[in-house]
Amino acid sequence: AQSVAQPEDQVNVAEGNPLTVKCTYSVSGNPYLFWYVQYPNRGLQFLLKYITGDNLVKGSYGFEAEFNKSQTSFHLKKPSALVSDSALYFCAVRDIGGTYKYIFGTGTRLKVLA
Amino acid sequence: DSGVTQTPKHLITATGQRVTLRCSPRSGDLSVYWYQQSLDQGLQFLIQYYNGEERAKGNILERFSAQQFPDLHSELNLSSLELGDSALYFCASSPSVGETQYFGPGTRLLVL
């Protein structure tokens, strides 16, 4: 079965420092991977996706993610964190077969400290 | 703003009651997905529709049902509500199946 894991419930980083939010996946076949961000009292906003091609994917708000097949990881990164990046981040994998539903990780709360 | 709208934003009701949540997908999107976000279960897929037809079912209880109308809006019906049904319910849409899903702001349901 497809699954994703976000091993950290919370990540704290100082403003201006690089940030990484971790995600590992388990899929059969080629993965379709996504990152979403959820701000308080808001819906999920699409950040970026990996389907195929370049292992470094660039997304919205200066975020990028690195797909690593050997380590089955898809970590979200940003070179310089902003206080406004503080939010809940979800990694997701698209199910294979006919459903195309997303299977989400448990989420990682990012706190950027001024 | 994703272009997906959901109403109402908040809903407070009592156990045993029935409620209807509404979702309007982005213009042109044919596929609609419903998810439930609760504290203990995380984000769980409930059901998917494509162009009016049910496409896939996830962890949807028998007390819950949904449909997608000819104008492509969708409704999620929750009946015989229990305290444990309190959650955020999200709708997402995509142009077709398998494409990137865009989420609405959610409906927060509180069952008292």
mmCIF file with all atom_site columns, C-alpha atoms in Angstrom:
data_model
loop_
_atom_site.group_PDB
_atom_site.id
_atom_site.type_symbol
_atom_site.label_atom_id
_atom_site.label_alt_id
_atom_site.label_comp_id
_atom_site.label_asym_id
_atom_site.label_entity_id
_atom_site.label_seq_id
_atom_site.pdbx_PDB_ins_code
_atom_site.Cartn_x
_atom_site.Cartn_y
_atom_site.Cartn_z
_atom_site.occupancy
_atom_site.B_iso_or_equiv
_atom_site.pdbx_formal_charge
_atom_site.auth_seq_id
_atom_site.auth_comp_id
_atom_site.auth_asym_id
_atom_site.auth_atom_id
_atom_site.pdbx_PDB_model_num
ATOM 1   C CA . ALA A 1 1   ? 0.000   0.000  0.000   1.00 0.00 ? 1   ALA A CA 1
ATOM 2   C CA . GLN A 1 2   ? 1.081   3.529  -0.688  1.00 0.00 ? 2   GLN A CA 1
ATOM 3   C CA . SER A 1 3   ? 2.076   5.626  2.278   1.00 0.00 ? 3   SER A CA 1
ATOM 4   C CA . VAL A 1 4   ? 4.014   8.689  3.326   1.00 0.00 ? 4   VAL A CA 1
ATOM 5   C CA . ALA A 1 5   ? 5.653   9.436  6.630   1.00 0.00 ? 5   ALA A CA 1
ATOM 6   C CA . GLN A 1 6   ? 6.540   12.768 8.145   1.00 0.00 ? 6   GLN A CA 1
ATOM 7   C CA . PRO A 1 7   ? 8.811   11.855 11.013  1.00 0.00 ? 7   PRO A CA 1
ATOM 8   C CA . GLU A 1 8   ? 8.766   15.249 12.733  1.00 0.00 ? 8   GLU A CA 1
ATOM 9   C CA . ASP A 1 9   ? 5.658   16.653 14.372  1.00 0.00 ? 9   ASP A CA 1
ATOM 10  C CA . GLN A 1 10  ? 7.281   20.057 14.673  1.00 0.00 ? 10  GLN A CA 1
ATOM 11  C CA . VAL A 1 11  ? 10.287  21.830 13.230  1.00 0.00 ? 11  VAL A CA 1
ATOM 12  C CA . ASN A 1 12  ? 11.644  25.046 14.688  1.00 0.00 ? 12  ASN A CA 1
ATOM 13  C CA . VAL A 1 13  ? 13.984  27.251 12.705  1.00 0.00 ? 13  VAL A CA 1
ATOM 14  C CA . ALA A 1 14  ? 15.275  30.787 13.100  1.00 0.00 ? 14  ALA A CA 1
ATOM 15  C CA . GLU A 1 15  ? 14.243  33.376 10.547  1.00 0.00 ? 15  GLU A CA 1
ATOM 16  C CA . GLY A 1 16  ? 16.790  33.628 7.763   1.00 0.00 ? 16  GLY A CA 1
ATOM 17  C CA . ASN A 1 17  ? 18.076  30.098 8.279   1.00 0.00 ? 17  ASN A CA 1
ATOM 18  C CA . PRO A 1 18  ? 17.474  27.277 5.802   1.00 0.00 ? 18  PRO A CA 1
ATOM 19  C CA . LEU A 1 19  ? 14.609  24.951 6.589   1.00 0.00 ? 19  LEU A CA 1
ATOM 20  C CA . THR A 1 20  ? 13.924  21.327 5.806   1.00 0.00 ? 20  THR A CA 1
ATOM 21  C CA . VAL A 1 21  ? 10.695  19.439 6.387   1.00 0.00 ? 21  VAL A CA 1
ATOM 22  C CA . LYS A 1 22  ? 11.124  15.719 5.920   1.00 0.00 ? 22  LYS A CA 1
ATOM 23  C CA . CYS A 1 23  ? 8.968   13.242 4.055   1.00 0.00 ? 23  CYS A CA 1
ATOM 24  C CA . THR A 1 24  ? 9.575   9.622  3.151   1.00 0.00 ? 24  THR A CA 1
ATOM 25  C CA . TYR A 1 25  ? 7.353   7.520  0.988   1.00 0.00 ? 25  TYR A CA 1
ATOM 26  C CA . SER A 1 26  ? 6.521   3.933  0.231   1.00 0.00 ? 26  SER A CA 1
ATOM 27  C CA . VAL A 1 27  ? 4.985   3.199  -3.147  1.00 0.00 ? 27  VAL A CA 1
ATOM 28  C CA . SER A 1 28  ? 4.926   0.519  -5.751  1.00 0.00 ? 28  SER A CA 1
ATOM 29  C CA . GLY A 1 29  ? 5.914   1.974  -9.059  1.00 0.00 ? 29  GLY A CA 1
ATOM 30  C CA . ASN A 1 30  ? 6.759   5.572  -9.782  1.00 0.00 ? 30  ASN A CA 1
ATOM 31  C CA . PRO A 1 31  ? 5.560   8.001  -7.134  1.00 0.00 ? 31  PRO A CA 1
ATOM 32  C CA . TYR A 1 32  ? 3.545   11.140 -7.665  1.00 0.00 ? 32  TYR A CA 1
ATOM 33  C CA . LEU A 1 33  ? 4.457   13.308 -4.685  1.00 0.00 ? 33  LEU A CA 1
ATOM 34  C CA . PHE A 1 34  ? 3.054   16.589 -3.427  1.00 0.00 ? 34  PHE A CA 1
ATOM 35  C CA . TRP A 1 35  ? 3.574   19.195 -0.754  1.00 0.00 ? 35  TRP A CA 1
ATOM 36  C CA . TYR A 1 36  ? 0.747   21.303 0.631   1.00 0.00 ? 36  TYR A CA 1
ATOM 37  C CA . VAL A 1 37  ? 0.726   24.005 3.290   1.00 0.00 ? 37  VAL A CA 1
ATOM 38  C CA . GLN A 1 38  ? -2.113  24.793 5.675   1.00 0.00 ? 38  GLN A CA 1
ATOM 39  C CA . TYR A 1 39  ? -2.267  28.146 7.414   1.00 0.00 ? 39  TYR A CA 1
ATOM 40  C CA . PRO A 1 40  ? -4.509  28.523 10.481  1.00 0.00 ? 40  PRO A CA 1
ATOM 41  C CA . ASN A 1 41  ? -8.194  28.416 9.611   1.00 0.00 ? 41  ASN A CA 1
ATOM 42  C CA . ARG A 1 42  ? -7.406  27.997 5.927   1.00 0.00 ? 42  ARG A CA 1
ATOM 43  C CA . GLY A 1 43  ? -7.542  25.192 3.414   1.00 0.00 ? 43  GLY A CA 1
ATOM 44  C CA . LEU A 1 44  ? -4.573  23.370 2.002   1.00 0.00 ? 44  LEU A CA 1
ATOM 45  C CA . GLN A 1 45  ? -2.541  25.298 -0.524  1.00 0.00 ? 45  GLN A CA 1
ATOM 46  C CA . PHE A 1 46  ? -0.608  23.475 -3.215  1.00 0.00 ? 46  PHE A CA 1
ATOM 47  C CA . LEU A 1 47  ? 3.137   24.138 -3.055  1.00 0.00 ? 47  LEU A CA 1
ATOM 48  C CA . LEU A 1 48  ? 4.759   21.768 -5.516  1.00 0.00 ? 48  LEU A CA 1
ATOM 49  C CA . LYS A 1 49  ? 4.734   18.316 -7.009  1.00 0.00 ? 49  LYS A CA 1
ATOM 50  C CA . TYR A 1 50  ? 7.061   15.697 -8.402  1.00 0.00 ? 50  TYR A CA 1
ATOM 51  C CA . ILE A 1 51  ? 5.919   13.431 -11.189 1.00 0.00 ? 51  ILE A CA 1
ATOM 52  C CA . THR A 1 52  ? 8.995   12.818 -13.261 1.00 0.00 ? 52  THR A CA 1
ATOM 53  C CA . GLY A 1 53  ? 12.108  14.564 -14.475 1.00 0.00 ? 53  GLY A CA 1
ATOM 54  C CA . ASP A 1 54  ? 14.463  16.768 -12.500 1.00 0.00 ? 54  ASP A CA 1
ATOM 55  C CA . ASN A 1 55  ? 14.897  15.621 -8.915  1.00 0.00 ? 55  ASN A CA 1
ATOM 56  C CA . LEU A 1 56  ? 14.825  19.201 -7.648  1.00 0.00 ? 56  LEU A CA 1
ATOM 57  C CA . VAL A 1 57  ? 11.366  20.649 -7.928  1.00 0.00 ? 57  VAL A CA 1
ATOM 58  C CA . LYS A 1 58  ? 10.698  24.343 -7.458  1.00 0.00 ? 58  LYS A CA 1
ATOM 59  C CA . GLY A 1 59  ? 7.376   25.544 -6.123  1.00 0.00 ? 59  GLY A CA 1
ATOM 60  C CA . SER A 1 60  ? 5.509   28.484 -4.692  1.00 0.00 ? 60  SER A CA 1
ATOM 61  C CA . TYR A 1 61  ? 6.810   31.006 -2.128  1.00 0.00 ? 61  TYR A CA 1
ATOM 62  C CA . GLY A 1 62  ? 10.444  30.036 -2.696  1.00 0.00 ? 62  GLY A CA 1
ATOM 63  C CA . PHE A 1 63  ? 10.004  26.430 -1.616  1.00 0.00 ? 63  PHE A CA 1
ATOM 64  C CA . GLU A 1 64  ? 11.654  23.522 -3.349  1.00 0.00 ? 64  GLU A CA 1
ATOM 65  C CA . ALA A 1 65  ? 11.761  19.793 -2.780  1.00 0.00 ? 65  ALA A CA 1
ATOM 66  C CA . GLU A 1 66  ? 14.324  17.167 -3.559  1.00 0.00 ? 66  GLU A CA 1
ATOM 67  C CA . PHE A 1 67  ? 13.216  13.778 -4.777  1.00 0.00 ? 67  PHE A CA 1
ATOM 68  C CA . ASN A 1 68  ? 15.616  11.010 -3.773  1.00 0.00 ? 68  ASN A CA 1
ATOM 69  C CA . LYS A 1 69  ? 14.677  7.621  -5.146  1.00 0.00 ? 69  LYS A CA 1
ATOM 70  C CA . SER A 1 70  ? 17.348  5.636  -3.322  1.00 0.00 ? 70  SER A CA 1
ATOM 71  C CA . GLN A 1 71  ? 16.332  7.072  0.029   1.00 0.00 ? 71  GLN A CA 1
ATOM 72  C CA . THR A 1 72  ? 12.611  7.195  -0.884  1.00 0.00 ? 72  THR A CA 1
ATOM 73  C CA . SER A 1 73  ? 12.472  10.747 0.350   1.00 0.00 ? 73  SER A CA 1
ATOM 74  C CA . PHE A 1 74  ? 10.900  13.987 -0.808  1.00 0.00 ? 74  PHE A CA 1
ATOM 75  C CA . HIS A 1 75  ? 12.091  16.653 1.616   1.00 0.00 ? 75  HIS A CA 1
ATOM 76  C CA . LEU A 1 76  ? 10.763  20.187 1.432   1.00 0.00 ? 76  LEU A CA 1
ATOM 77  C CA . LYS A 1 77  ? 13.352  22.938 1.616   1.00 0.00 ? 77  LYS A CA 1
ATOM 78  C CA . LYS A 1 78  ? 13.723  26.674 1.607   1.00 0.00 ? 78  LYS A CA 1
ATOM 79  C CA . PRO A 1 79  ? 17.057  28.520 1.661   1.00 0.00 ? 79  PRO A CA 1
ATOM 80  C CA . SER A 1 80  ? 15.928  31.310 3.988   1.00 0.00 ? 80  SER A CA 1
ATOM 81  C CA . ALA A 1 81  ? 12.911  30.924 6.269   1.00 0.00 ? 81  ALA A CA 1
ATOM 82  C CA . LEU A 1 82  ? 10.413  33.689 6.940   1.00 0.00 ? 82  LEU A CA 1
ATOM 83  C CA . VAL A 1 83  ? 8.216   34.078 9.999   1.00 0.00 ? 83  VAL A CA 1
ATOM 84  C CA . SER A 1 84  ? 5.270   33.972 7.603   1.00 0.00 ? 84  SER A CA 1
ATOM 85  C CA . ASP A 1 85  ? 6.267   30.426 6.597   1.00 0.00 ? 85  ASP A CA 1
ATOM 86  C CA . SER A 1 86  ? 5.040   29.201 9.986   1.00 0.00 ? 86  SER A CA 1
ATOM 87  C CA . ALA A 1 87  ? 2.250   26.754 9.178   1.00 0.00 ? 87  ALA A CA 1
ATOM 88  C CA . LEU A 1 88  ? 1.340   23.075 8.940   1.00 0.00 ? 88  LEU A CA 1
ATOM 89  C CA . TYR A 1 89  ? 2.952   21.235 6.044   1.00 0.00 ? 89  TYR A CA 1
ATOM 90  C CA . PHE A 1 90  ? 1.637   18.049 4.493   1.00 0.00 ? 90  PHE A CA 1
ATOM 91  C CA . CYS A 1 91  ? 3.356   15.618 2.198   1.00 0.00 ? 91  CYS A CA 1
ATOM 92  C CA . ALA A 1 92  ? 1.109   13.465 0.021   1.00 0.00 ? 92  ALA A CA 1
ATOM 93  C CA . VAL A 1 93  ? 1.400   10.666 -2.472  1.00 0.00 ? 93  VAL A CA 1
ATOM 94  C CA . ARG A 1 94  ? -1.109  9.968  -5.171  1.00 0.00 ? 94  ARG A CA 1
ATOM 95  C CA . ASP A 1 95  ? -2.611  6.531  -5.040  1.00 0.00 ? 95  ASP A CA 1
ATOM 96  C CA . ILE A 1 96  ? -2.085  4.245  -7.986  1.00 0.00 ? 96  ILE A CA 1
ATOM 97  C CA . GLY A 1 97  ? -4.813  2.342  -9.681  1.00 0.00 ? 97  GLY A CA 1
ATOM 98  C CA . GLY A 1 98  ? -8.093  3.982  -10.424 1.00 0.00 ? 98  GLY A CA 1
ATOM 99  C CA . THR A 1 99  ? -8.733  6.206  -7.438  1.00 0.00 ? 99  THR A CA 1
ATOM 100 C CA . TYR A 1 100 ? -6.071  8.917  -7.742  1.00 0.00 ? 100 TYR A CA 1
ATOM 101 C CA . LYS A 1 101 ? -6.858  9.861  -4.171  1.00 0.00 ? 101 LYS A CA 1
ATOM 102 C CA . TYR A 1 102 ? -4.135  11.512 -2.147  1.00 0.00 ? 102 TYR A CA 1
ATOM 103 C CA . ILE A 1 103 ? -2.649  9.777  0.859   1.00 0.00 ? 103 ILE A CA 1
ATOM 104 C CA . PHE A 1 104 ? -1.412  12.384 3.282   1.00 0.00 ? 104 PHE A CA 1
ATOM 105 C CA . GLY A 1 105 ? 1.255   12.313 5.916   1.00 0.00 ? 105 GLY A CA 1
ATOM 106 C CA . THR A 1 106 ? 0.413   13.352 9.436   1.00 0.00 ? 106 THR A CA 1
ATOM 107 C CA . GLY A 1 107 ? 1.727   16.849 8.918   1.00 0.00 ? 107 GLY A CA 1
ATOM 108 C CA . THR A 1 108 ? 4.671   18.806 10.288  1.00 0.00 ? 108 THR A CA 1
ATOM 109 C CA . ARG A 1 109 ? 4.197   22.073 12.090  1.00 0.00 ? 109 ARG A CA 1
ATOM 110 C CA . LEU A 1 110 ? 6.865   24.562 11.087  1.00 0.00 ? 110 LEU A CA 1
ATOM 111 C CA . LYS A 1 111 ? 7.614   27.361 13.471  1.00 0.00 ? 111 LYS A CA 1
ATOM 112 C CA . VAL A 1 112 ? 9.928   30.109 12.266  1.00 0.00 ? 112 VAL A CA 1
ATOM 113 C CA . LEU A 1 113 ? 11.274  32.180 15.122  1.00 0.00 ? 113 LEU A CA 1
ATOM 114 C CA . ALA A 1 114 ? 12.049  35.870 14.708  1.00 0.00 ? 114 ALA A CA 1
ATOM 115 C CA . ASP B 2 1   ? -7.553  31.631 -3.136  1.00 0.00 ? 1   ASP B CA 1
ATOM 116 C CA . SER B 2 2   ? -7.767  28.255 -4.876  1.00 0.00 ? 2   SER B CA 1
ATOM 117 C CA . GLY B 2 3   ? -11.071 28.957 -6.631  1.00 0.00 ? 3   GLY B CA 1
ATOM 118 C CA . VAL B 2 4   ? -12.804 26.123 -4.757  1.00 0.00 ? 4   VAL B CA 1
ATOM 119 C CA . THR B 2 5   ? -15.626 27.353 -2.540  1.00 0.00 ? 5   THR B CA 1
ATOM 120 C CA . GLN B 2 6   ? -17.261 25.600 0.361   1.00 0.00 ? 6   GLN B CA 1
ATOM 121 C CA . THR B 2 7   ? -20.307 26.482 2.395   1.00 0.00 ? 7   THR B CA 1
ATOM 122 C CA . PRO B 2 8   ? -20.958 26.867 5.192   1.00 0.00 ? 8   PRO B CA 1
ATOM 123 C CA . LYS B 2 9   ? -17.677 27.805 6.846   1.00 0.00 ? 9   LYS B CA 1
ATOM 124 C CA . HIS B 2 10  ? -18.837 26.663 10.251  1.00 0.00 ? 10  HIS B CA 1
ATOM 125 C CA . LEU B 2 11  ? -21.618 24.358 11.346  1.00 0.00 ? 11  LEU B CA 1
ATOM 126 C CA . ILE B 2 12  ? -22.704 23.548 14.868  1.00 0.00 ? 12  ILE B CA 1
ATOM 127 C CA . THR B 2 13  ? -25.301 20.860 15.346  1.00 0.00 ? 13  THR B CA 1
ATOM 128 C CA . ALA B 2 14  ? -26.446 18.181 17.738  1.00 0.00 ? 14  ALA B CA 1
ATOM 129 C CA . THR B 2 15  ? -25.952 14.436 17.789  1.00 0.00 ? 15  THR B CA 1
ATOM 130 C CA . GLY B 2 16  ? -28.432 12.569 15.659  1.00 0.00 ? 16  GLY B CA 1
ATOM 131 C CA . GLN B 2 17  ? -28.918 15.428 13.245  1.00 0.00 ? 17  GLN B CA 1
ATOM 132 C CA . ARG B 2 18  ? -28.253 15.602 9.515   1.00 0.00 ? 18  ARG B CA 1
ATOM 133 C CA . VAL B 2 19  ? -26.240 18.258 7.687   1.00 0.00 ? 19  VAL B CA 1
ATOM 134 C CA . THR B 2 20  ? -25.281 19.033 4.111   1.00 0.00 ? 20  THR B CA 1
ATOM 135 C CA . LEU B 2 21  ? -21.943 20.500 3.103   1.00 0.00 ? 21  LEU B CA 1
ATOM 136 C CA . ARG B 2 22  ? -21.608 22.138 -0.268  1.00 0.00 ? 22  ARG B CA 1
ATOM 137 C CA . CYS B 2 23  ? -18.653 22.478 -2.606  1.00 0.00 ? 23  CYS B CA 1
ATOM 138 C CA . SER B 2 24  ? -18.222 24.370 -5.851  1.00 0.00 ? 24  SER B CA 1
ATOM 139 C CA . PRO B 2 25  ? -15.126 23.294 -7.790  1.00 0.00 ? 25  PRO B CA 1
ATOM 140 C CA . ARG B 2 26  ? -12.830 25.574 -9.726  1.00 0.00 ? 26  ARG B CA 1
ATOM 141 C CA . SER B 2 27  ? -14.182 26.652 -13.068 1.00 0.00 ? 27  SER B CA 1
ATOM 142 C CA . GLY B 2 28  ? -13.622 23.859 -15.575 1.00 0.00 ? 28  GLY B CA 1
ATOM 143 C CA . ASP B 2 29  ? -12.721 21.190 -13.044 1.00 0.00 ? 29  ASP B CA 1
ATOM 144 C CA . LEU B 2 30  ? -14.670 17.987 -13.483 1.00 0.00 ? 30  LEU B CA 1
ATOM 145 C CA . SER B 2 31  ? -13.344 15.998 -10.554 1.00 0.00 ? 31  SER B CA 1
ATOM 146 C CA . VAL B 2 32  ? -14.294 16.601 -6.927  1.00 0.00 ? 32  VAL B CA 1
ATOM 147 C CA . TYR B 2 33  ? -12.804 14.947 -3.855  1.00 0.00 ? 33  TYR B CA 1
ATOM 148 C CA . TRP B 2 34  ? -13.947 15.047 -0.235  1.00 0.00 ? 34  TRP B CA 1
ATOM 149 C CA . TYR B 2 35  ? -11.573 14.704 2.712   1.00 0.00 ? 35  TYR B CA 1
ATOM 150 C CA . GLN B 2 36  ? -12.056 14.713 6.456   1.00 0.00 ? 36  GLN B CA 1
ATOM 151 C CA . GLN B 2 37  ? -9.445  16.242 8.742   1.00 0.00 ? 37  GLN B CA 1
ATOM 152 C CA . SER B 2 38  ? -9.676  15.283 12.372  1.00 0.00 ? 38  SER B CA 1
ATOM 153 C CA . LEU B 2 39  ? -7.135  15.585 15.151  1.00 0.00 ? 39  LEU B CA 1
ATOM 154 C CA . ASP B 2 40  ? -6.709  11.873 15.691  1.00 0.00 ? 40  ASP B CA 1
ATOM 155 C CA . GLN B 2 41  ? -7.056  10.618 12.108  1.00 0.00 ? 41  GLN B CA 1
ATOM 156 C CA . GLY B 2 42  ? -5.315  13.300 10.105  1.00 0.00 ? 42  GLY B CA 1
ATOM 157 C CA . LEU B 2 43  ? -6.484  13.923 6.550   1.00 0.00 ? 43  LEU B CA 1
ATOM 158 C CA . GLN B 2 44  ? -8.577  11.055 5.246   1.00 0.00 ? 44  GLN B CA 1
ATOM 159 C CA . PHE B 2 45  ? -10.012 10.614 1.776   1.00 0.00 ? 45  PHE B CA 1
ATOM 160 C CA . LEU B 2 46  ? -13.767 10.090 1.762   1.00 0.00 ? 46  LEU B CA 1
ATOM 161 C CA . ILE B 2 47  ? -15.059 9.993  -1.790  1.00 0.00 ? 47  ILE B CA 1
ATOM 162 C CA . GLN B 2 48  ? -14.406 11.179 -5.330  1.00 0.00 ? 48  GLN B CA 1
ATOM 163 C CA . TYR B 2 49  ? -16.693 12.195 -8.174  1.00 0.00 ? 49  TYR B CA 1
ATOM 164 C CA . TYR B 2 50  ? -15.888 12.788 -11.790 1.00 0.00 ? 50  TYR B CA 1
ATOM 165 C CA . ASN B 2 51  ? -18.338 14.547 -14.052 1.00 0.00 ? 51  ASN B CA 1
ATOM 166 C CA . GLY B 2 52  ? -21.298 13.491 -11.982 1.00 0.00 ? 52  GLY B CA 1
ATOM 167 C CA . GLU B 2 53  ? -20.313 9.907  -11.360 1.00 0.00 ? 53  GLU B CA 1
ATOM 168 C CA . GLU B 2 54  ? -18.844 8.359  -8.250  1.00 0.00 ? 54  GLU B CA 1
ATOM 169 C CA . ARG B 2 55  ? -15.290 7.357  -9.023  1.00 0.00 ? 55  ARG B CA 1
ATOM 170 C CA . ALA B 2 56  ? -13.778 6.108  -5.798  1.00 0.00 ? 56  ALA B CA 1
ATOM 171 C CA . LYS B 2 57  ? -14.650 5.592  -2.168  1.00 0.00 ? 57  LYS B CA 1
ATOM 172 C CA . GLY B 2 58  ? -12.361 5.810  0.785   1.00 0.00 ? 58  GLY B CA 1
ATOM 173 C CA . ASN B 2 59  ? -13.027 5.723  4.497   1.00 0.00 ? 59  ASN B CA 1
ATOM 174 C CA . ILE B 2 60  ? -16.556 7.000  4.183   1.00 0.00 ? 60  ILE B CA 1
ATOM 175 C CA . LEU B 2 61  ? -19.095 5.861  6.736   1.00 0.00 ? 61  LEU B CA 1
ATOM 176 C CA . GLU B 2 62  ? -22.446 4.474  5.627   1.00 0.00 ? 62  GLU B CA 1
ATOM 177 C CA . ARG B 2 63  ? -24.104 7.417  7.402   1.00 0.00 ? 63  ARG B CA 1
ATOM 178 C CA . PHE B 2 64  ? -22.360 9.715  4.927   1.00 0.00 ? 64  PHE B CA 1
ATOM 179 C CA . SER B 2 65  ? -23.251 10.147 1.289   1.00 0.00 ? 65  SER B CA 1
ATOM 180 C CA . ALA B 2 66  ? -22.353 12.513 -1.490  1.00 0.00 ? 66  ALA B CA 1
ATOM 181 C CA . GLN B 2 67  ? -23.276 13.459 -4.994  1.00 0.00 ? 67  GLN B CA 1
ATOM 182 C CA . GLN B 2 68  ? -22.102 15.675 -7.824  1.00 0.00 ? 68  GLN B CA 1
ATOM 183 C CA . PHE B 2 69  ? -24.722 17.592 -9.724  1.00 0.00 ? 69  PHE B CA 1
ATOM 184 C CA . PRO B 2 70  ? -24.891 18.451 -13.454 1.00 0.00 ? 70  PRO B CA 1
ATOM 185 C CA . ASP B 2 71  ? -23.450 21.900 -12.747 1.00 0.00 ? 71  ASP B CA 1
ATOM 186 C CA . LEU B 2 72  ? -20.530 20.029 -11.119 1.00 0.00 ? 72  LEU B CA 1
ATOM 187 C CA . HIS B 2 73  ? -21.048 21.287 -7.607  1.00 0.00 ? 73  HIS B CA 1
ATOM 188 C CA . SER B 2 74  ? -21.013 18.584 -4.978  1.00 0.00 ? 74  SER B CA 1
ATOM 189 C CA . GLU B 2 75  ? -22.736 17.984 -1.685  1.00 0.00 ? 75  GLU B CA 1
ATOM 190 C CA . LEU B 2 76  ? -21.668 15.817 1.215   1.00 0.00 ? 76  LEU B CA 1
ATOM 191 C CA . ASN B 2 77  ? -24.509 14.633 3.415   1.00 0.00 ? 77  ASN B CA 1
ATOM 192 C CA . LEU B 2 78  ? -23.772 13.558 6.969   1.00 0.00 ? 78  LEU B CA 1
ATOM 193 C CA . SER B 2 79  ? -26.573 11.925 8.938   1.00 0.00 ? 79  SER B CA 1
ATOM 194 C CA . SER B 2 80  ? -27.137 10.481 12.409  1.00 0.00 ? 80  SER B CA 1
ATOM 195 C CA . LEU B 2 81  ? -24.262 12.644 13.509  1.00 0.00 ? 81  LEU B CA 1
ATOM 196 C CA . GLU B 2 82  ? -22.040 11.553 16.355  1.00 0.00 ? 82  GLU B CA 1
ATOM 197 C CA . LEU B 2 83  ? -19.597 13.504 18.489  1.00 0.00 ? 83  LEU B CA 1
ATOM 198 C CA . GLY B 2 84  ? -16.744 11.859 16.616  1.00 0.00 ? 84  GLY B CA 1
ATOM 199 C CA . ASP B 2 85  ? -17.885 13.356 13.331  1.00 0.00 ? 85  ASP B CA 1
ATOM 200 C CA . SER B 2 86  ? -16.656 16.750 14.491  1.00 0.00 ? 86  SER B CA 1
ATOM 201 C CA . ALA B 2 87  ? -13.911 17.652 12.053  1.00 0.00 ? 87  ALA B CA 1
ATOM 202 C CA . LEU B 2 88  ? -12.876 19.854 9.180   1.00 0.00 ? 88  LEU B CA 1
ATOM 203 C CA . TYR B 2 89  ? -14.304 18.677 5.880   1.00 0.00 ? 89  TYR B CA 1
ATOM 204 C CA . PHE B 2 90  ? -12.412 19.685 2.779   1.00 0.00 ? 90  PHE B CA 1
ATOM 205 C CA . CYS B 2 91  ? -13.404 19.565 -0.810  1.00 0.00 ? 91  CYS B CA 1
ATOM 206 C CA . ALA B 2 92  ? -10.796 19.536 -3.561  1.00 0.00 ? 92  ALA B CA 1
ATOM 207 C CA . SER B 2 93  ? -11.127 19.702 -7.305  1.00 0.00 ? 93  SER B CA 1
ATOM 208 C CA . SER B 2 94  ? -8.985  18.935 -10.337 1.00 0.00 ? 94  SER B CA 1
ATOM 209 C CA . PRO B 2 95  ? -9.514  19.299 -14.063 1.00 0.00 ? 95  PRO B CA 1
ATOM 210 C CA . SER B 2 96  ? -9.598  15.558 -14.539 1.00 0.00 ? 96  SER B CA 1
ATOM 211 C CA . VAL B 2 97  ? -8.756  12.512 -12.504 1.00 0.00 ? 97  VAL B CA 1
ATOM 212 C CA . GLY B 2 98  ? -5.146  12.271 -11.483 1.00 0.00 ? 98  GLY B CA 1
ATOM 213 C CA . GLU B 2 99  ? -4.315  15.936 -11.889 1.00 0.00 ? 99  GLU B CA 1
ATOM 214 C CA . THR B 2 100 ? -3.236  18.266 -9.101  1.00 0.00 ? 100 THR B CA 1
ATOM 215 C CA . GLN B 2 101 ? -5.962  18.788 -6.539  1.00 0.00 ? 101 GLN B CA 1
ATOM 216 C CA . TYR B 2 102 ? -6.846  22.262 -5.306  1.00 0.00 ? 102 TYR B CA 1
ATOM 217 C CA . PHE B 2 103 ? -8.504  22.535 -1.923  1.00 0.00 ? 103 PHE B CA 1
ATOM 218 C CA . GLY B 2 104 ? -11.302 24.690 -0.641  1.00 0.00 ? 104 GLY B CA 1
ATOM 219 C CA . PRO B 2 105 ? -11.199 26.486 2.713   1.00 0.00 ? 105 PRO B CA 1
ATOM 220 C CA . GLY B 2 106 ? -13.126 23.702 4.439   1.00 0.00 ? 106 GLY B CA 1
ATOM 221 C CA . THR B 2 107 ? -16.243 23.432 6.574   1.00 0.00 ? 107 THR B CA 1
ATOM 222 C CA . ARG B 2 108 ? -15.687 23.104 10.296  1.00 0.00 ? 108 ARG B CA 1
ATOM 223 C CA . LEU B 2 109 ? -18.339 20.836 11.786  1.00 0.00 ? 109 LEU B CA 1
ATOM 224 C CA . LEU B 2 110 ? -18.928 20.698 15.504  1.00 0.00 ? 110 LEU B CA 1
ATOM 225 C CA . VAL B 2 111 ? -21.332 18.089 16.817  1.00 0.00 ? 111 VAL B CA 1
ATOM 226 C CA . LEU B 2 112 ? -22.496 18.722 20.375  1.00 0.00 ? 112 LEU B CA 1
#
